[in-house]
PDB file of C-alpha atoms in Angstrom:
ATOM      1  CA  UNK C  28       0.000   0.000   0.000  1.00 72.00           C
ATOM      2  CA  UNK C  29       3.018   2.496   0.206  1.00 81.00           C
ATOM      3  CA  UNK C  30       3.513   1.640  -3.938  1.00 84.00           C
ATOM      4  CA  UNK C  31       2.262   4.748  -5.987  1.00 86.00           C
ATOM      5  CA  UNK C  32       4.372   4.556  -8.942  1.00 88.00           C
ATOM      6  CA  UNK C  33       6.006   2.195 -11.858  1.00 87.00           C
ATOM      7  CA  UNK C  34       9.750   4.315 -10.736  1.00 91.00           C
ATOM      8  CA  UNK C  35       8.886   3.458  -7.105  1.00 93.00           C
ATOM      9  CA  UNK C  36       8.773  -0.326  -8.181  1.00 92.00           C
ATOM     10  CA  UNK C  37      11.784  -0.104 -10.449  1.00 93.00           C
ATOM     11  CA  UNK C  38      13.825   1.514  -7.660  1.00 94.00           C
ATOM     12  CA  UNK C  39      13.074  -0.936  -4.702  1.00 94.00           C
ATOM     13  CA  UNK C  40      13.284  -3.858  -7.016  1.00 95.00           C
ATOM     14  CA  UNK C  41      16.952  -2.468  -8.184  1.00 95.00           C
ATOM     15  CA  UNK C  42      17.522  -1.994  -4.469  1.00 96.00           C
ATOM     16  CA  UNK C  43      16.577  -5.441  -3.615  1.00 95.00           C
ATOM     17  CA  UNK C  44      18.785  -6.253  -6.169  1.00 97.00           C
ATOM     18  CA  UNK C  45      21.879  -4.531  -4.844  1.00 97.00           C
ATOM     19  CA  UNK C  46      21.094  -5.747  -1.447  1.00 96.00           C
ATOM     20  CA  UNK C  47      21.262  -9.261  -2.707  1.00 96.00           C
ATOM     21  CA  UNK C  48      24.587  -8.696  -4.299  1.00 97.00           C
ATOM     22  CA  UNK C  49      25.914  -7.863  -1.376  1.00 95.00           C
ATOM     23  CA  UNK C  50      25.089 -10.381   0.555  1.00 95.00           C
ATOM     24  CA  UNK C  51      26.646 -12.805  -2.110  1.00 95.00           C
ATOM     25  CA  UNK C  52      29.945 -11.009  -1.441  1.00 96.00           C
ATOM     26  CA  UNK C  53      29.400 -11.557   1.779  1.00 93.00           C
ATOM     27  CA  UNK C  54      28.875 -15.142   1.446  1.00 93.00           C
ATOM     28  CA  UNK C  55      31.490 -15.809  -0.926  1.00 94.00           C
ATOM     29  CA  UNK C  56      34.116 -14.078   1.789  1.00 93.00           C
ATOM     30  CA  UNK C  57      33.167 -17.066   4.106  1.00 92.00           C
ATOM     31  CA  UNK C  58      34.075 -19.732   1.365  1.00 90.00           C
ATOM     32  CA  UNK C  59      37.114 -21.929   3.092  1.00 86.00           C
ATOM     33  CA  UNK C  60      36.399 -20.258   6.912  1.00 87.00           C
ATOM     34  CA  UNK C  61      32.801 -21.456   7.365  1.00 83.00           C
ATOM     35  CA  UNK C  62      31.456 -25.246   6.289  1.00 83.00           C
ATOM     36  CA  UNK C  63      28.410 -24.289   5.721  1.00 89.00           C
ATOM     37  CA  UNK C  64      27.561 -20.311   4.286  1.00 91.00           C
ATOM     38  CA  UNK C  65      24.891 -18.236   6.135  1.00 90.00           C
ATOM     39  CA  UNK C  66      23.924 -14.722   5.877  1.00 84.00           C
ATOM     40  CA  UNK C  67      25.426 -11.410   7.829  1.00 81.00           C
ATOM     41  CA  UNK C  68      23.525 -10.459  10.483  1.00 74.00           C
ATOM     42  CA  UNK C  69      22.270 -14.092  11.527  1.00 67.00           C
ATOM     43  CA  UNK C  70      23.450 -13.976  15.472  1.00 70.00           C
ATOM     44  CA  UNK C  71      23.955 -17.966  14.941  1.00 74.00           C
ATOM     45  CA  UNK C  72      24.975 -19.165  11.556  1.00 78.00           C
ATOM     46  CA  UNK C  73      21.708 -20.035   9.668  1.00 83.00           C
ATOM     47  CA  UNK C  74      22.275 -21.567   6.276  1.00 90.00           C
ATOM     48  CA  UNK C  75      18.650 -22.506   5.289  1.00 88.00           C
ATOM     49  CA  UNK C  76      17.784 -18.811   5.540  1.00 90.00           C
ATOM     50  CA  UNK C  77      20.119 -17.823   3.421  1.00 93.00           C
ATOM     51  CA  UNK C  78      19.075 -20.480   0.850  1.00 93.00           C
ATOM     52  CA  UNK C  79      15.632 -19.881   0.660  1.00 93.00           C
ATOM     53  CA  UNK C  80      16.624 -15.828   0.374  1.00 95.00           C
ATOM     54  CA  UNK C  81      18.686 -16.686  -3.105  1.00 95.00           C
ATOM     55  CA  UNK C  82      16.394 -19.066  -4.338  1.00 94.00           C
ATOM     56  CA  UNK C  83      14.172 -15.739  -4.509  1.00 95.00           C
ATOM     57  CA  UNK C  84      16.766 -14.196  -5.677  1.00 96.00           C
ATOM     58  CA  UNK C  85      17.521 -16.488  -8.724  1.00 93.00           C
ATOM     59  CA  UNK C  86      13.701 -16.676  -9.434  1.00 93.00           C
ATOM     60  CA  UNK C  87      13.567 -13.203 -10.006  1.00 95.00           C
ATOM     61  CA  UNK C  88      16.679 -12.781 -11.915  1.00 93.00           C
ATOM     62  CA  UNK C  89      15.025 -15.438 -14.170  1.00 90.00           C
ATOM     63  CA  UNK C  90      11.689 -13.825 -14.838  1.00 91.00           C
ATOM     64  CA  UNK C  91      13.042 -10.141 -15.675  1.00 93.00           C
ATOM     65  CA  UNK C  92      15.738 -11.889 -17.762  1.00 90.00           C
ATOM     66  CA  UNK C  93      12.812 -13.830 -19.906  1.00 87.00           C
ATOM     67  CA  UNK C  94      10.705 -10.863 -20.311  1.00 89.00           C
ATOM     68  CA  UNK C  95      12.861  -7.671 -20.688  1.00 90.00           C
ATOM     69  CA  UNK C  96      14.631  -6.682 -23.618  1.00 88.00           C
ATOM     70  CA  UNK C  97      16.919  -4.264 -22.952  1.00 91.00           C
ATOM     71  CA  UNK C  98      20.308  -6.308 -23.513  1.00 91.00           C
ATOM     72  CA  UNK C  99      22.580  -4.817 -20.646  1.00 93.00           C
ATOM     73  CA  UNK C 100      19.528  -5.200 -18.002  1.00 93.00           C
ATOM     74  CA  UNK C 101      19.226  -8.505 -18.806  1.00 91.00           C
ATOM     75  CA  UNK C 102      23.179  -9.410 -18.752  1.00 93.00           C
ATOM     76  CA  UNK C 103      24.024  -7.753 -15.201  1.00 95.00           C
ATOM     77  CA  UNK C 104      20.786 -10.269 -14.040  1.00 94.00           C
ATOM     78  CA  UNK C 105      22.364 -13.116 -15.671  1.00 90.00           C
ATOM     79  CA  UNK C 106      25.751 -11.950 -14.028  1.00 94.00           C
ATOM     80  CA  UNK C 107      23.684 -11.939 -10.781  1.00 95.00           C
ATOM     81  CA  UNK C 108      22.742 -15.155 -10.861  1.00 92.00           C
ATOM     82  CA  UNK C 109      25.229 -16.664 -11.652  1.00 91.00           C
ATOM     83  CA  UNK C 110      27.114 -14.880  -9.356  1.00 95.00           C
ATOM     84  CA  UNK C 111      24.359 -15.883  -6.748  1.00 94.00           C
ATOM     85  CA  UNK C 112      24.920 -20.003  -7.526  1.00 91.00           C
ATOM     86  CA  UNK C 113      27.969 -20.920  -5.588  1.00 92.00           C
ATOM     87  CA  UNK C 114      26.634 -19.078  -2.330  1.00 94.00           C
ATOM     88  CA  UNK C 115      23.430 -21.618  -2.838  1.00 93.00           C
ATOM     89  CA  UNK C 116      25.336 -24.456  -3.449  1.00 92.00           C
ATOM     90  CA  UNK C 117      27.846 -23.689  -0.235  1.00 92.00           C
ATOM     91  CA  UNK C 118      24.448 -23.091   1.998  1.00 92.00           C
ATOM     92  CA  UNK C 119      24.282 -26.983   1.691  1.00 90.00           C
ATOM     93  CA  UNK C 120      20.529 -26.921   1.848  1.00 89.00           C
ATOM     94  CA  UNK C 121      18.970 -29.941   0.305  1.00 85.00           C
ATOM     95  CA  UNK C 122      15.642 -28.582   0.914  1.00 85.00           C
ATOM     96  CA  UNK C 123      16.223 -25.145  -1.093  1.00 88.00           C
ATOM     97  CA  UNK C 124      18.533 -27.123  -3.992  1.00 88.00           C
ATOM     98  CA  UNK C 125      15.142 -29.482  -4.413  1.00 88.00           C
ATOM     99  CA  UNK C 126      13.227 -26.440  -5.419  1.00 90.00           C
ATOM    100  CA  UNK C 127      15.457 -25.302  -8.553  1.00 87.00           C
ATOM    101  CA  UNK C 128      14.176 -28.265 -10.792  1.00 85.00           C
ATOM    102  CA  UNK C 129      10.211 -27.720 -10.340  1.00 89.00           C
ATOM    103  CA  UNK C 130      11.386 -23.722 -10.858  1.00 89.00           C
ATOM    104  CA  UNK C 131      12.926 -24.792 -14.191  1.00 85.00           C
ATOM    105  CA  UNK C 132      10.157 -26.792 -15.140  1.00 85.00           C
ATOM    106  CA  UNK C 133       7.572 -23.548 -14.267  1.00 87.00           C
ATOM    107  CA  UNK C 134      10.081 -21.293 -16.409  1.00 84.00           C
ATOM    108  CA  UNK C 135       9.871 -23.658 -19.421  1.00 81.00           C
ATOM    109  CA  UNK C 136       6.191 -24.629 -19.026  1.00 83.00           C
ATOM    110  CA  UNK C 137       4.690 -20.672 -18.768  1.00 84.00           C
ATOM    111  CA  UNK C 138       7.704 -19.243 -21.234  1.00 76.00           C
ATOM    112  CA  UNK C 139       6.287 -20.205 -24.517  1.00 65.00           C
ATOM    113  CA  UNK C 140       7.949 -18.678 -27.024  1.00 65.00           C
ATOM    114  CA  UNK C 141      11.041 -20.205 -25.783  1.00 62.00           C
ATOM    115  CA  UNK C 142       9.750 -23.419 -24.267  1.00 57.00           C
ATOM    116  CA  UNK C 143      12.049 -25.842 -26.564  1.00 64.00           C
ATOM    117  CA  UNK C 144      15.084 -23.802 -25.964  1.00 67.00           C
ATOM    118  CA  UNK C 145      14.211 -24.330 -22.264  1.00 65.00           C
ATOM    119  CA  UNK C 146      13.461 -28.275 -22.583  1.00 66.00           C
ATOM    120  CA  UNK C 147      16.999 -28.984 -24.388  1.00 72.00           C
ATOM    121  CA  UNK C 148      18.780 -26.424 -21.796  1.00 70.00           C
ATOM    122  CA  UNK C 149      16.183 -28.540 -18.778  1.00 67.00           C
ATOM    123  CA  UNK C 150      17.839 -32.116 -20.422  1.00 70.00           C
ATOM    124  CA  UNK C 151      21.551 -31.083 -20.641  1.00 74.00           C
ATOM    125  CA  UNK C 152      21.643 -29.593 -17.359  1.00 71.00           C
ATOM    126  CA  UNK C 153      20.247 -32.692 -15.597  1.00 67.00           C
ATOM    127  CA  UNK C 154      22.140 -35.408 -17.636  1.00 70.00           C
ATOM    128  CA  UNK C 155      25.537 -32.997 -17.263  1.00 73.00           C
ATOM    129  CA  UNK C 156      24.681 -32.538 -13.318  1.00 70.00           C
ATOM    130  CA  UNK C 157      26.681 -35.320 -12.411  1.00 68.00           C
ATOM    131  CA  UNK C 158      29.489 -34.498 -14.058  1.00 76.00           C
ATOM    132  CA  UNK C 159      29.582 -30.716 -13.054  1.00 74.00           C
ATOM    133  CA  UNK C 160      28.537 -30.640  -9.741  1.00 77.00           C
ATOM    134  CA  UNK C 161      31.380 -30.071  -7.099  1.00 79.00           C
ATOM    135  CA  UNK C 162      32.320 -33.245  -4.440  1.00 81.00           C
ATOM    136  CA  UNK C 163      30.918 -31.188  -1.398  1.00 81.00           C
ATOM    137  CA  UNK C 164      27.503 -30.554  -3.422  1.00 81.00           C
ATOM    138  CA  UNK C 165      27.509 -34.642  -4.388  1.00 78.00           C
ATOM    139  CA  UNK C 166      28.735 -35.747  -0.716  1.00 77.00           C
ATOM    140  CA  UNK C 167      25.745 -33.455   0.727  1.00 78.00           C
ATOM    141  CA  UNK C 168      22.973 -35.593  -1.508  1.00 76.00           C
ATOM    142  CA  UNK C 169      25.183 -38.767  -0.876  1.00 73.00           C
ATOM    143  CA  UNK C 170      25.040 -38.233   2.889  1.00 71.00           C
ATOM    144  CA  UNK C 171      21.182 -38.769   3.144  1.00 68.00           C
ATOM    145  CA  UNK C 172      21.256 -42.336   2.323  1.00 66.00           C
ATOM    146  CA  UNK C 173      23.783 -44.086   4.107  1.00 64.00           C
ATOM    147  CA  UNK C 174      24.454 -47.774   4.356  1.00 53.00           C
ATOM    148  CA  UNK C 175      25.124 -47.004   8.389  1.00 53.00           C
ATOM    149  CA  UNK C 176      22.632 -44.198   8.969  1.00 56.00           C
ATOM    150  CA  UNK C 177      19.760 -44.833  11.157  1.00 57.00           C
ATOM    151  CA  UNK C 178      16.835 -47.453   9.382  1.00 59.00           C
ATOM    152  CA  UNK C 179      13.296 -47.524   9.832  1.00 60.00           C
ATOM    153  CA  UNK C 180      11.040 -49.999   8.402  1.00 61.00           C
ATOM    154  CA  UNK C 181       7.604 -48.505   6.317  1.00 56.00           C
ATOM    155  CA  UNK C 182       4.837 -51.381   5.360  1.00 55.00           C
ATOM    156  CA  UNK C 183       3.370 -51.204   2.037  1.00 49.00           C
ATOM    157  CA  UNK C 184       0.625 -53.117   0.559  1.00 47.00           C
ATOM    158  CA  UNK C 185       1.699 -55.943   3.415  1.00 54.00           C
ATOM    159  CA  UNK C 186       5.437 -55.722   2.821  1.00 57.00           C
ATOM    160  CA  UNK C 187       8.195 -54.208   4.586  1.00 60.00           C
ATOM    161  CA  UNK C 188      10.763 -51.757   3.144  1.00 53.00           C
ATOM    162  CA  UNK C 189      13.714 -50.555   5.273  1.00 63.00           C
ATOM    163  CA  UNK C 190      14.821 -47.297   4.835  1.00 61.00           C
ATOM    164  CA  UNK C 191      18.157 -46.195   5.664  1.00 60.00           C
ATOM    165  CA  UNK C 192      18.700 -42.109   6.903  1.00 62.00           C
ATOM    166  CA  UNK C 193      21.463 -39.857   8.076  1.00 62.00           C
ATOM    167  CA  UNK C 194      20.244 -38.861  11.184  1.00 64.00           C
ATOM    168  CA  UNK C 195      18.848 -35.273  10.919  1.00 69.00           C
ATOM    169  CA  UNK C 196      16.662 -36.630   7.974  1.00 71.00           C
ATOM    170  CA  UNK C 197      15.656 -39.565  10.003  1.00 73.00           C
ATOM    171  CA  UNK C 198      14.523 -37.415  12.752  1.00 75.00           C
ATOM    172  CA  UNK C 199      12.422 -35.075  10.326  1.00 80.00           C
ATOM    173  CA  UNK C 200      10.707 -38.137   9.050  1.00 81.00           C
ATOM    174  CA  UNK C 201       9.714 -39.271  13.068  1.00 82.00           C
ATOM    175  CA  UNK C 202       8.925 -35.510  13.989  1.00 86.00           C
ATOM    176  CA  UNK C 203       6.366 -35.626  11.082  1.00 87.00           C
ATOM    177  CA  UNK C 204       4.886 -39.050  12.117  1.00 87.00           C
ATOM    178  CA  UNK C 205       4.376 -37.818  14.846  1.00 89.00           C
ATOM    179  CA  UNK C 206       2.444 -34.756  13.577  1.00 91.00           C
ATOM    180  CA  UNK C 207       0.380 -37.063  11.636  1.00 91.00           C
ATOM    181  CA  UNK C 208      -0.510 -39.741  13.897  1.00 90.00           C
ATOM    182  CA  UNK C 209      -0.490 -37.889  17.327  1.00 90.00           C
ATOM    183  CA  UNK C 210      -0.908 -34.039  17.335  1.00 92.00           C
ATOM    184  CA  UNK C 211      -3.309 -33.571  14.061  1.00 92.00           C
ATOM    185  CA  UNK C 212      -5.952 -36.662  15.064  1.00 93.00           C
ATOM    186  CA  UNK C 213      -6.335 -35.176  18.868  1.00 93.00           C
ATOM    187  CA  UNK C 214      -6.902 -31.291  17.409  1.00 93.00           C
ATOM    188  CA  UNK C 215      -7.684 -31.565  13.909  1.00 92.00           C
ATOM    189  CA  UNK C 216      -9.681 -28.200  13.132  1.00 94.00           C
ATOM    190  CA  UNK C 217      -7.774 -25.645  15.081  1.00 93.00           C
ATOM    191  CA  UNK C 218      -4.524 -27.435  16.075  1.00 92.00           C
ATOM    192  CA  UNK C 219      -2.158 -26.265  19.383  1.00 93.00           C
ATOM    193  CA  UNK C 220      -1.592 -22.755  18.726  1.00 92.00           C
ATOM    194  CA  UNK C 221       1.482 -21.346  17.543  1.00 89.00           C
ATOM    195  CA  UNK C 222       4.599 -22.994  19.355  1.00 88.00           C
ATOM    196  CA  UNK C 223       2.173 -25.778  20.442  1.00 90.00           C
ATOM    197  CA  UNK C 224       3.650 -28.421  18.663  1.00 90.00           C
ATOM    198  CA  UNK C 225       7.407 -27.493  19.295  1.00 87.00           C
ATOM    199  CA  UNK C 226      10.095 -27.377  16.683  1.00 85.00           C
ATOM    200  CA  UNK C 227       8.803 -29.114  13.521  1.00 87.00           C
ATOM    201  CA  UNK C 228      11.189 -28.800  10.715  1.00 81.00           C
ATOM    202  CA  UNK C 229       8.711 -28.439   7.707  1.00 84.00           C
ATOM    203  CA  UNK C 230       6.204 -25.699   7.239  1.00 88.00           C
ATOM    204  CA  UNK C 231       3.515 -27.849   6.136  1.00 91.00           C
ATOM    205  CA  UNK C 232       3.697 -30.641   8.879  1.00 92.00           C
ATOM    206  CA  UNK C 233       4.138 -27.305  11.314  1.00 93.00           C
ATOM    207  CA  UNK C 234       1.546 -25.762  10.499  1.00 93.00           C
ATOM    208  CA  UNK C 235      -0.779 -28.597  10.323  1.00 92.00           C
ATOM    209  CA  UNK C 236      -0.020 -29.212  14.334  1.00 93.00           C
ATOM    210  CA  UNK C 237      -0.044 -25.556  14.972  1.00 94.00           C
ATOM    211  CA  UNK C 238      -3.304 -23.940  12.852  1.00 94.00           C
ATOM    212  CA  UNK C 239      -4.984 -27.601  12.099  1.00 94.00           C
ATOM    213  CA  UNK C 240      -7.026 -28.165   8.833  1.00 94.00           C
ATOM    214  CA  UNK C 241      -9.044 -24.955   8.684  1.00 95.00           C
ATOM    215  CA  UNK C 242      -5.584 -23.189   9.034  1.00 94.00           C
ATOM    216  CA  UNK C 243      -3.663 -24.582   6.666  1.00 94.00           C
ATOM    217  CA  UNK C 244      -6.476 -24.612   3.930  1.00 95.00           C
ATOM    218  CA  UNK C 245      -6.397 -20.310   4.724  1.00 96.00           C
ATOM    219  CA  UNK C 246      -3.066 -20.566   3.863  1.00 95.00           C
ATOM    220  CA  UNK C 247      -3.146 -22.406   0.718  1.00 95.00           C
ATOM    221  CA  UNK C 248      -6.148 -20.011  -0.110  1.00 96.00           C
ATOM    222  CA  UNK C 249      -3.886 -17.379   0.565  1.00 96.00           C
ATOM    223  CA  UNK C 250      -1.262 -18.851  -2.128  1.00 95.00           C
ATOM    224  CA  UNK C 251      -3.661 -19.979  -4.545  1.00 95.00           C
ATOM    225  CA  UNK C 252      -4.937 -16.199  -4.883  1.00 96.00           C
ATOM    226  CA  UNK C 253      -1.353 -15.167  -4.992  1.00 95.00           C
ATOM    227  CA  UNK C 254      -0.393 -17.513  -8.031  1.00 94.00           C
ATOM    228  CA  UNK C 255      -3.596 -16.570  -9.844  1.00 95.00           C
ATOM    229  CA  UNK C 256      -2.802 -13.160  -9.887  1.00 95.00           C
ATOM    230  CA  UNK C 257       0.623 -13.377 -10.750  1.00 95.00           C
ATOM    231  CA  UNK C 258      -0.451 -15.718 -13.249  1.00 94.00           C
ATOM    232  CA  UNK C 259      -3.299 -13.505 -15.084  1.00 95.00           C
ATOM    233  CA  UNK C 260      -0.412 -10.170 -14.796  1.00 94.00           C
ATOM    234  CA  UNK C 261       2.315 -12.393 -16.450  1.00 93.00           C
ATOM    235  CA  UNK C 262      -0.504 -13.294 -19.111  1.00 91.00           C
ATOM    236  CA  UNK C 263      -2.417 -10.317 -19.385  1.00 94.00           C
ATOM    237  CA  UNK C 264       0.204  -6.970 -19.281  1.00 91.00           C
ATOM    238  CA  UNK C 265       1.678  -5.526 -21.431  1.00 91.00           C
ATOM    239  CA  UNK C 266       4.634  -4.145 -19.465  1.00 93.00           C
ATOM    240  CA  UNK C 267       7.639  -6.205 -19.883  1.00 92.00           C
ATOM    241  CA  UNK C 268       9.275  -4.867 -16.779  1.00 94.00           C
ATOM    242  CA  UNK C 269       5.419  -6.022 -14.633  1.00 94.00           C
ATOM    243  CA  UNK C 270       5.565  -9.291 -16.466  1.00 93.00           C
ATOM    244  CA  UNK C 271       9.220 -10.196 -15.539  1.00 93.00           C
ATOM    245  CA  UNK C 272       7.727  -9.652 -11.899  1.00 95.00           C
ATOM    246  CA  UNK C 273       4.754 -11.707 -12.575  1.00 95.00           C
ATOM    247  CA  UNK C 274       6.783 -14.651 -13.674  1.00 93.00           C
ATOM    248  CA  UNK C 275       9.374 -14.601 -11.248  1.00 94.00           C
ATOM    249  CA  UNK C 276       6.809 -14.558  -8.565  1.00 95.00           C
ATOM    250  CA  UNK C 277       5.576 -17.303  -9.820  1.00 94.00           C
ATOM    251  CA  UNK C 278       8.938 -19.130  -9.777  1.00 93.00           C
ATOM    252  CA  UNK C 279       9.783 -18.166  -6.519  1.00 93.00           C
ATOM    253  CA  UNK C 280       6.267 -19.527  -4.999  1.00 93.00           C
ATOM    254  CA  UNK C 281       6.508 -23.143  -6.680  1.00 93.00           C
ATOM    255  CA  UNK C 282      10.294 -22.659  -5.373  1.00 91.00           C
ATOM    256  CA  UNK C 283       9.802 -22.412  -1.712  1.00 91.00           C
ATOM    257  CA  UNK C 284       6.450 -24.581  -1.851  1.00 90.00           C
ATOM    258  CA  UNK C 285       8.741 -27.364  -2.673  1.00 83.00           C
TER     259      UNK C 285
END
């Protein structure tokens, strides 16, 4: 409500920008001192935030680089995000690295005109990924399943299936179990109140103990009026600068969702 102008827009999105380049230079000072990058002004070092900030970051890069067409703008965004990747891939967050395929797959689906471009680009990059990814970003994925991590047995259809965890992935999986089978069934509508469920690492299994089912639906109303919007401005202007917005809101919602 304190918008009044297209130049107001343009100036804190360039600010935003510049802030975000900063903290990349930031990050990338830490690179060899710190094993896992966070964020200045953290208190205690807190990776995840920092990933879920640049996966923003690169969303929006993205949808101003698809839509614009002044050349320069659209280079110093590419130089941005590339400049942003290493920083992303040093937060060792599996969580925000599992959002940057469905992104991809948004970008190619809703950018038409260049959708095959995007589908052989989409291909490469996952069949080179192997190959290009550095050892810490490999060992990180690699880590999760571990032939001496911690095993749990699911039953499906009548048969049993071990499953073998690294601990802090094992203990999400029993946290949300927990959720499910415990906290949710006792207080299904309105849940425990905020902080009534303790420390739940996932939003959606958080949220379901804290807010219950009429809760959570408000907030997926909340999202789905969001992405409609975003959706009919990236379709419907006519204003590249509004559209590369539009799009990379879009991108940064199915992003963080995942």
């Amino acid at each position: 409500n304190m918008i009044r102008s297209r130049e107001q827009i343009k100036a804190l999105v360039f600010v935003f920008l510049l802030t975000a380049f900063i903290i990349c230079i930031c990050a990338w000072a830490q690179f060899g001192t710190e094993a896992r990058v966070s964020a200045p002004f953290e208190g205690s070092p807190e990776p995840n935030t920092l990933s879920g900030y640049l996966l923003i970051i690169m969303a929006l890069c993205w949808g101003l680089i698809l839509c614009l067409k002044r050349f320069g703008a659209r280079l110093l965004l590419l130089g941005l995000f590339f400049f942003a990747l290493p920083p992303f891939f040093h937060t060792l967050s599996r969580g925000a690295w599992l959002g940057i395929l469905p992104m991809a797959i948004v970008l190619t689906v809703l950018n038409r005109q260049k959708s095959l471009i995007f589908v052989v680009l989409l291909t490469a990059i996952i069949l080179l990924l192997p190959i290009v990814l550095p050892n810490f970003v490999k060992h990180r994925v690699g880590e999760t399943f571990v032939p001496d991590a911690i095993t749990k047995e699911y039953e499906v259809a009548g048969k049993k299936f071990p499953v073998a965890l690294e601990g802090s992935a094992m203990l999400r999986i029993v946290s949300w179990e927990w959720i499910i089978t415990d906290r949710f069934p006792k207080r299904p509508f309105f849940g425990w109140g905020v902080t009534g469920v303790g420390f739940i690492d996932s939003n959606y299994f958080l949220m379901l103990g804290e807010i219950g089912f009429f809760g959570i639906a408000v907030f997926f109303w909340v999202l789905s009026t969001i992405f409609r919007q975003a959706y009919w401005n990236f379709q419907n202007l006519d204003d590249d600068f509004y559209r590369g917005l539009s799009l990379g809101l879009l991108v940064c919602l199915v992003g963080l969702m995942v």
